[in-house]
Tab-separated table of N, CA and C in Angstrom:
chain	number	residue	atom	x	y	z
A	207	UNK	N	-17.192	-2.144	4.426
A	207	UNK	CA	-15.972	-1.489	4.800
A	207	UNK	C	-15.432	-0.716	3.627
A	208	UNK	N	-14.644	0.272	3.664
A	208	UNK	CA	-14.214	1.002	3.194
A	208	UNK	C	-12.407	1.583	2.712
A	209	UNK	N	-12.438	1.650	2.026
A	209	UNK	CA	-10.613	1.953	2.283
A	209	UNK	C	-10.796	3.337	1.210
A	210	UNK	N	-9.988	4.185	1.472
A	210	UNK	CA	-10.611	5.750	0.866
A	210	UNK	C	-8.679	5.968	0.780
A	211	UNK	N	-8.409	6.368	-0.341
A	211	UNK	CA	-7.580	7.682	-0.459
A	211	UNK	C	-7.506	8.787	-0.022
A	212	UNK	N	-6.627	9.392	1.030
A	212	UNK	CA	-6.975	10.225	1.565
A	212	UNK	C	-6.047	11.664	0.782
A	213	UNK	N	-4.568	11.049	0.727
A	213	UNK	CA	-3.985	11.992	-0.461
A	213	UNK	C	-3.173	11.173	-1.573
A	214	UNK	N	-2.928	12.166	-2.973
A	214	UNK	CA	-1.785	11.032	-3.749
A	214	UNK	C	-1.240	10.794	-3.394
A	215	UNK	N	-0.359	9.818	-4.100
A	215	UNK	CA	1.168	9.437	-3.978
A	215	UNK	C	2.351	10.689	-3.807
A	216	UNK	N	3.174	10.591	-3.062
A	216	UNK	CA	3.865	12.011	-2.464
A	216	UNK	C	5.284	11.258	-2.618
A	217	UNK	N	6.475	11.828	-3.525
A	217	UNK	CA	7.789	11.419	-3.290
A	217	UNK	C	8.195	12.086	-2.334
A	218	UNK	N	9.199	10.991	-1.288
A	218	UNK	CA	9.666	11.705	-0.089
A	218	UNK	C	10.744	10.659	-0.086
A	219	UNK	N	12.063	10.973	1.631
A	219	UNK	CA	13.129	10.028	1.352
A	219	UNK	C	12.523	9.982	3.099
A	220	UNK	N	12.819	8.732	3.221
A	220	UNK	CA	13.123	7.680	4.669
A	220	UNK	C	14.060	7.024	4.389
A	221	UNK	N	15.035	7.457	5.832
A	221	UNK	CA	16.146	6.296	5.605
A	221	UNK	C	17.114	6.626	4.310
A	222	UNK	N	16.879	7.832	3.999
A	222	UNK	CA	17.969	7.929	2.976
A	222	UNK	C	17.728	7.308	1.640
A	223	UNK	N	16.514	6.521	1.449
A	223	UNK	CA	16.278	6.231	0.336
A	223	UNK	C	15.030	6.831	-0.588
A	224	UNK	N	14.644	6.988	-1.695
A	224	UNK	CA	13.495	8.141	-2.073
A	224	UNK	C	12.543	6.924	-2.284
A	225	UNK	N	11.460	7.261	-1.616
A	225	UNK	CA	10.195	6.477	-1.364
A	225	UNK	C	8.937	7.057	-2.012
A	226	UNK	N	7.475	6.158	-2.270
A	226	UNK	CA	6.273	6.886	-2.444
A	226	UNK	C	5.743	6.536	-0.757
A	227	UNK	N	4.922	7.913	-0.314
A	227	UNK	CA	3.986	7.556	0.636
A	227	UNK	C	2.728	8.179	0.224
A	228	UNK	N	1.828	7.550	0.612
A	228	UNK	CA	0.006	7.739	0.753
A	228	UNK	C	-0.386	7.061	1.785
A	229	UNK	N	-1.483	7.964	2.057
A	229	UNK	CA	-2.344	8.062	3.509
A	229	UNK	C	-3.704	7.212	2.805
A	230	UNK	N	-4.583	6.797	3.854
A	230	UNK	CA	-5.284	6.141	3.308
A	230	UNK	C	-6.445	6.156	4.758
A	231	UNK	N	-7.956	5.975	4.500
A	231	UNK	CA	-8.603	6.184	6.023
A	231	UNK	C	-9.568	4.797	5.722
A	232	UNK	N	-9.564	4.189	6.916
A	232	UNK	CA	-10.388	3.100	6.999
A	232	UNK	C	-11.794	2.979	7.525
A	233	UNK	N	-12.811	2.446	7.333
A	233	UNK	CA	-13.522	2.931	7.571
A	233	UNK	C	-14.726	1.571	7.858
A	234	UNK	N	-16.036	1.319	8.531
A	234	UNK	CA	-16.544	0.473	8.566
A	234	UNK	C	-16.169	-0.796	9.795
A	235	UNK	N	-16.873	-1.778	9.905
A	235	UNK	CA	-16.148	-2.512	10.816
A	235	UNK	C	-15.104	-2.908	10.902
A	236	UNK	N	-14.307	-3.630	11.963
A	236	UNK	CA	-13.186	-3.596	12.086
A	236	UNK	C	-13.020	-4.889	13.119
A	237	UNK	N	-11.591	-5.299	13.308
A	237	UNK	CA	-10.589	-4.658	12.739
A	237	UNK	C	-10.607	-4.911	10.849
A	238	UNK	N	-9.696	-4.597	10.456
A	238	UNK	CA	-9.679	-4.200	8.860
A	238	UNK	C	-8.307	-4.912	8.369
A	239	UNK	N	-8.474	-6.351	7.180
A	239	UNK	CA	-7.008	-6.705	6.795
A	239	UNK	C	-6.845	-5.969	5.726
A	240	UNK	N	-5.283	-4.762	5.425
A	240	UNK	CA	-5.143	-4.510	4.080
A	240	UNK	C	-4.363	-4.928	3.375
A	241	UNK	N	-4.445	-5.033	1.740
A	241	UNK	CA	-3.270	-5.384	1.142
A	241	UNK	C	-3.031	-4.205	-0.192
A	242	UNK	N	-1.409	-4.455	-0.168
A	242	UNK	CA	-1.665	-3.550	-0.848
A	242	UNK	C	-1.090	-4.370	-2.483
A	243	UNK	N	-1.926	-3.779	-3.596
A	243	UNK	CA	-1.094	-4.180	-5.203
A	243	UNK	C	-0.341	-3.307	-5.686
A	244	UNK	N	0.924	-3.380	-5.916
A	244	UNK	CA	2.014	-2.356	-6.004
A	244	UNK	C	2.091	-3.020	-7.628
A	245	UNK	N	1.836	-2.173	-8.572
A	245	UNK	CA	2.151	-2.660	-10.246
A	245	UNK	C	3.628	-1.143	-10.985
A	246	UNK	N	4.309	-1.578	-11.857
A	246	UNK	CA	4.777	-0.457	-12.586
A	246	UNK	C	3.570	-0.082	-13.949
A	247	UNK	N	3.278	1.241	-13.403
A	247	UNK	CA	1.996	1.356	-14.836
A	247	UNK	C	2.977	1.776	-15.807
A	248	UNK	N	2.099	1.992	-17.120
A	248	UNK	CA	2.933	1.720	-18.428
A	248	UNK	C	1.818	2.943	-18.547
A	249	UNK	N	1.560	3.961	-18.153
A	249	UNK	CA	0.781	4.923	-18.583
A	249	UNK	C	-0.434	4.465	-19.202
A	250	UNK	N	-0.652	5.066	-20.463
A	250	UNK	CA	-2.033	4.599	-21.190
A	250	UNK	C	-2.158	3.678	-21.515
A	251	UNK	N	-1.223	2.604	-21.159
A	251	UNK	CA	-1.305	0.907	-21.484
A	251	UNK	C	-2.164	0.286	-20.581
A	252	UNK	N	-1.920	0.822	-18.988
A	252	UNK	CA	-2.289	-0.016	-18.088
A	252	UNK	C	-1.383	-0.072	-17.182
A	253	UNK	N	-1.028	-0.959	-16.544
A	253	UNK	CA	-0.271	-1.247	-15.561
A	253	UNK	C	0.718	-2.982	-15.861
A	254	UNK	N	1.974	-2.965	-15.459
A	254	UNK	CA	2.450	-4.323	-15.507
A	254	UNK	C	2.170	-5.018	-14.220
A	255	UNK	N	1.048	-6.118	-14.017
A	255	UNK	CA	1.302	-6.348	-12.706
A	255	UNK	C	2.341	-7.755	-12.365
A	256	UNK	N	2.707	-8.269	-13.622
A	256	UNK	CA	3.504	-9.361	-13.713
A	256	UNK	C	4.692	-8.815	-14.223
A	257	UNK	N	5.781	-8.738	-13.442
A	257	UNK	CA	7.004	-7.899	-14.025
A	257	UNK	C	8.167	-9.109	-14.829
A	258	UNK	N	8.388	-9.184	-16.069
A	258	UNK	CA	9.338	-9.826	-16.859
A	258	UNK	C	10.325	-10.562	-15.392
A	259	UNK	N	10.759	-11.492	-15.747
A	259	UNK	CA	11.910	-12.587	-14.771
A	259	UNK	C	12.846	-11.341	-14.441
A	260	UNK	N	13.476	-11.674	-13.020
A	260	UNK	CA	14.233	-10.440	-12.887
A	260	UNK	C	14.317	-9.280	-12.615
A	261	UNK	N	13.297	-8.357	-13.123
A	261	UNK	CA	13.157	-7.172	-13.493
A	261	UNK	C	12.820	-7.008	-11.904
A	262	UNK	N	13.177	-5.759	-11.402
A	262	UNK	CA	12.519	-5.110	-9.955
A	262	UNK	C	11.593	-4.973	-9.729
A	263	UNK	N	10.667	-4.979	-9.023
A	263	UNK	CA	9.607	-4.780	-8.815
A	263	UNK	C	9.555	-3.381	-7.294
A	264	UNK	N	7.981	-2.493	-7.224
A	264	UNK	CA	8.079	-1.897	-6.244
A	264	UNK	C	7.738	-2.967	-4.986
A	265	UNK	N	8.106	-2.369	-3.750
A	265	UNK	CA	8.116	-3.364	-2.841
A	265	UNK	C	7.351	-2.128	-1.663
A	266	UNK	N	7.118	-2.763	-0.976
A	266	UNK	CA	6.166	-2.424	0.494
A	266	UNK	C	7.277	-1.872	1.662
A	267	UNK	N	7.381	-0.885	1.919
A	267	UNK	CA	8.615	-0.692	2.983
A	267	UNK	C	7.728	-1.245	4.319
A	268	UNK	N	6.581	-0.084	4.838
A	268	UNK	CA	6.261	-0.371	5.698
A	268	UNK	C	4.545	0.439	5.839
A	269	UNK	N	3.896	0.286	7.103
A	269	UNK	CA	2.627	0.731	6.739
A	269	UNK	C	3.056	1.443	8.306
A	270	UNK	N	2.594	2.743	8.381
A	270	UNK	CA	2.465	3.316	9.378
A	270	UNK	C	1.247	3.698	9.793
A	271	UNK	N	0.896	3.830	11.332
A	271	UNK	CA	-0.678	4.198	11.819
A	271	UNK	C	-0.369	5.050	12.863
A	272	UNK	N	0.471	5.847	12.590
A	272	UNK	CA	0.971	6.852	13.920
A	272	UNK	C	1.955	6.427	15.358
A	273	UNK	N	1.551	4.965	15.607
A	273	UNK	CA	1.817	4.211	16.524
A	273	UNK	C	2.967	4.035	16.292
A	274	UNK	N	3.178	2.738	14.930
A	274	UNK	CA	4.788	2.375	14.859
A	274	UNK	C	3.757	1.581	13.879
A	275	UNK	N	5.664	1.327	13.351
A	275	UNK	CA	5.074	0.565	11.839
A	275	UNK	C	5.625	-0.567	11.631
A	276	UNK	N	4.935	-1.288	10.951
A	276	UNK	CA	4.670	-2.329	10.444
A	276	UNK	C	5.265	-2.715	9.320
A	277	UNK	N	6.311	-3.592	9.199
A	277	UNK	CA	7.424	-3.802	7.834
A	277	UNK	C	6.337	-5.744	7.271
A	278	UNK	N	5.309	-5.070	7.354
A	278	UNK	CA	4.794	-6.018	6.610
A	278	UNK	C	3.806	-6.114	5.379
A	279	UNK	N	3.667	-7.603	4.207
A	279	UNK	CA	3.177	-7.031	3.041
A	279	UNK	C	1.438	-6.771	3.539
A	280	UNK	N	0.864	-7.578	4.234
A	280	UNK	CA	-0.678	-6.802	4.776
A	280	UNK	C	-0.259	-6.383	6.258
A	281	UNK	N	-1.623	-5.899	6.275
A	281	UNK	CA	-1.266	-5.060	7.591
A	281	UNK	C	-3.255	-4.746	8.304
A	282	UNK	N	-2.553	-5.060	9.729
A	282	UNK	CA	-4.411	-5.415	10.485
A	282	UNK	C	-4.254	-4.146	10.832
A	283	UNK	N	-5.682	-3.094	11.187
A	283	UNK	CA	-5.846	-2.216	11.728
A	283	UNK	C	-7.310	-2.084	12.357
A	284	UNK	N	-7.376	-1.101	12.973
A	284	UNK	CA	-8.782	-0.431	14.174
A	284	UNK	C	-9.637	-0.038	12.964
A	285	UNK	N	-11.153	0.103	12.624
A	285	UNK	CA	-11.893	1.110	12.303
A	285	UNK	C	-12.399	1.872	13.234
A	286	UNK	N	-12.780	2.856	12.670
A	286	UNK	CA	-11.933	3.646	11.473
A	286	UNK	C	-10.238	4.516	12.159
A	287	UNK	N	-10.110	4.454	11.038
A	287	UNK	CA	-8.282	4.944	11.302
A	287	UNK	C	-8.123	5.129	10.192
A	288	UNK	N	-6.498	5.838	10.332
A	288	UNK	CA	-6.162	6.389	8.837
A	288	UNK	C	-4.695	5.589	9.366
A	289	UNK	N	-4.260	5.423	7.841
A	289	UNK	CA	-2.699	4.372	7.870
A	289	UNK	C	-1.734	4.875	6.418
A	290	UNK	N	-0.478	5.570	6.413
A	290	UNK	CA	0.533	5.629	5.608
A	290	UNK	C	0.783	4.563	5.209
A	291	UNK	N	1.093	4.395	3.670
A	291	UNK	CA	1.948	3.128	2.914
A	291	UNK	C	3.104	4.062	2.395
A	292	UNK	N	4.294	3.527	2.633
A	292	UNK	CA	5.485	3.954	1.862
A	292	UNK	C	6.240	2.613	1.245
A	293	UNK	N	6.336	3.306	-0.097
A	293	UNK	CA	6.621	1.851	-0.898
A	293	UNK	C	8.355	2.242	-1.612
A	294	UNK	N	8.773	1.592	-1.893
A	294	UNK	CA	9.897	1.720	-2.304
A	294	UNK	C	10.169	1.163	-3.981
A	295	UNK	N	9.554	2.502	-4.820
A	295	UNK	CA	9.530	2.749	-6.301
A	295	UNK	C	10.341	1.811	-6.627
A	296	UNK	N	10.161	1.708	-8.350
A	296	UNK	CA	11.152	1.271	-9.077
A	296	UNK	C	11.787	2.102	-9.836
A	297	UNK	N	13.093	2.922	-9.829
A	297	UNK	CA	13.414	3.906	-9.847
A	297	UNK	C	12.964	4.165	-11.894
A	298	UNK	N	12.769	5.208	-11.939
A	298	UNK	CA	12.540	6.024	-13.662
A	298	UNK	C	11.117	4.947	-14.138
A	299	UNK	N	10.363	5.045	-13.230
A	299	UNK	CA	8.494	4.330	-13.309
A	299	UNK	C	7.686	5.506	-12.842
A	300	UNK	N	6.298	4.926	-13.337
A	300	UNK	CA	5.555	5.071	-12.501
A	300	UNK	C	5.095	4.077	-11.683
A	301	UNK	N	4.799	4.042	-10.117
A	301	UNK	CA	4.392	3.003	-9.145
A	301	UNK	C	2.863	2.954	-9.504
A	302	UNK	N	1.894	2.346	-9.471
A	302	UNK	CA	0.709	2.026	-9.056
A	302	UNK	C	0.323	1.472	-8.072
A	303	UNK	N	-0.663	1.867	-6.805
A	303	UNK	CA	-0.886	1.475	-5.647
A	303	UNK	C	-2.229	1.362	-5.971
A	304	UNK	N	-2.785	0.378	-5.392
A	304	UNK	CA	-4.165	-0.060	-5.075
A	304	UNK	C	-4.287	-0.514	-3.540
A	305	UNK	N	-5.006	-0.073	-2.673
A	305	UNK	CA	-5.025	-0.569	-0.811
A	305	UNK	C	-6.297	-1.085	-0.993
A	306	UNK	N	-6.739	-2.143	-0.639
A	306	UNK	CA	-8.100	-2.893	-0.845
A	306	UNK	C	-8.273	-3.832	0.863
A	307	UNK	N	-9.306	-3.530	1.245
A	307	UNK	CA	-9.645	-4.181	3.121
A	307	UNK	C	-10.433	-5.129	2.936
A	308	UNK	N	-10.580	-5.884	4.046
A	308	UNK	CA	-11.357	-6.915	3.731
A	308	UNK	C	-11.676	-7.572	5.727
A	309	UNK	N	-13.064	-7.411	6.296
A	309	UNK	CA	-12.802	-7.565	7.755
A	309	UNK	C	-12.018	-8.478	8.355
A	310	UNK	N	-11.127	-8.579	9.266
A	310	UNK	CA	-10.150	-9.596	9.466
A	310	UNK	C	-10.675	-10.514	9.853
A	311	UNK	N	-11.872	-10.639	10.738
A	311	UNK	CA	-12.692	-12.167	10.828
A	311	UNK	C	-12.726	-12.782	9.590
A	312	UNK	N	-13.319	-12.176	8.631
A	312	UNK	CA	-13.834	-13.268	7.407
A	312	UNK	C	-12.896	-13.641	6.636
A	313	UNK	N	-11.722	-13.027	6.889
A	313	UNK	CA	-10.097	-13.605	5.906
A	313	UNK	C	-9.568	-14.702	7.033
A	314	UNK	N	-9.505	-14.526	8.443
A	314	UNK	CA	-9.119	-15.366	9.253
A	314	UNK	C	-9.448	-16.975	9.160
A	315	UNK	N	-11.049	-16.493	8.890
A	315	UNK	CA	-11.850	-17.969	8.902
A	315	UNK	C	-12.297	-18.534	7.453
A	316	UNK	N	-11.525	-17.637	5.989
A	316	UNK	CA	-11.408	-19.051	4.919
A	316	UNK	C	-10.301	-19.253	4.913
């Protein structure tokens, strides 16, 4: 299975609040569980994926598939299909997104 970038990260506002969204196409058998790793990168450092006590973190608004969306942190889908993540930055960062699938039978049954 497959999980492909389909475009970058795009600032946009939903809901009045300024969001990242990316498209993403699935691919291979199915259905498909995704998750996504939302880190603040530190540029040429890397990424923080453990954020200091406190500190904000980006969060998952929702995953869209054209249909209606999904206000959850994974999200099941059809192969192949393509699916929006809009995440809700940590404002004056950069976000890092990683979408990684895995077939939903074989996550179901460990």
């Amino acid at each position: 299975m497959s999980v492909a970038e389909l475009t970058e990260p795009t600032v946009d506002e939903r809901d009045g609040r300024v969001v990242l969204a990316q498209r993403f196409a699935v691919s291979g058998p199915g259905p498909v569980l995704l998750r996504a790793r939302l880190s603040v990168g530190l540029g040429e450092r890397g990424r923080e994926d453990d954020a200091p006590v406190g500190a904000a973190r980006p969060e998952i608004l929702y995953w869209d598939n054209g249909v209606g969306l999904r206000r959850t942190e994974d999200c099941v889908v059809d192969s192949p299909s393509e699916i929006e993540l809009v995440v809700l930055p940590v404002p004056d960062t950069i976000t890092d997104i990683v979408v990684s699938g895995a077939r939903a039978e074989e996550v179901a049954a460990s």
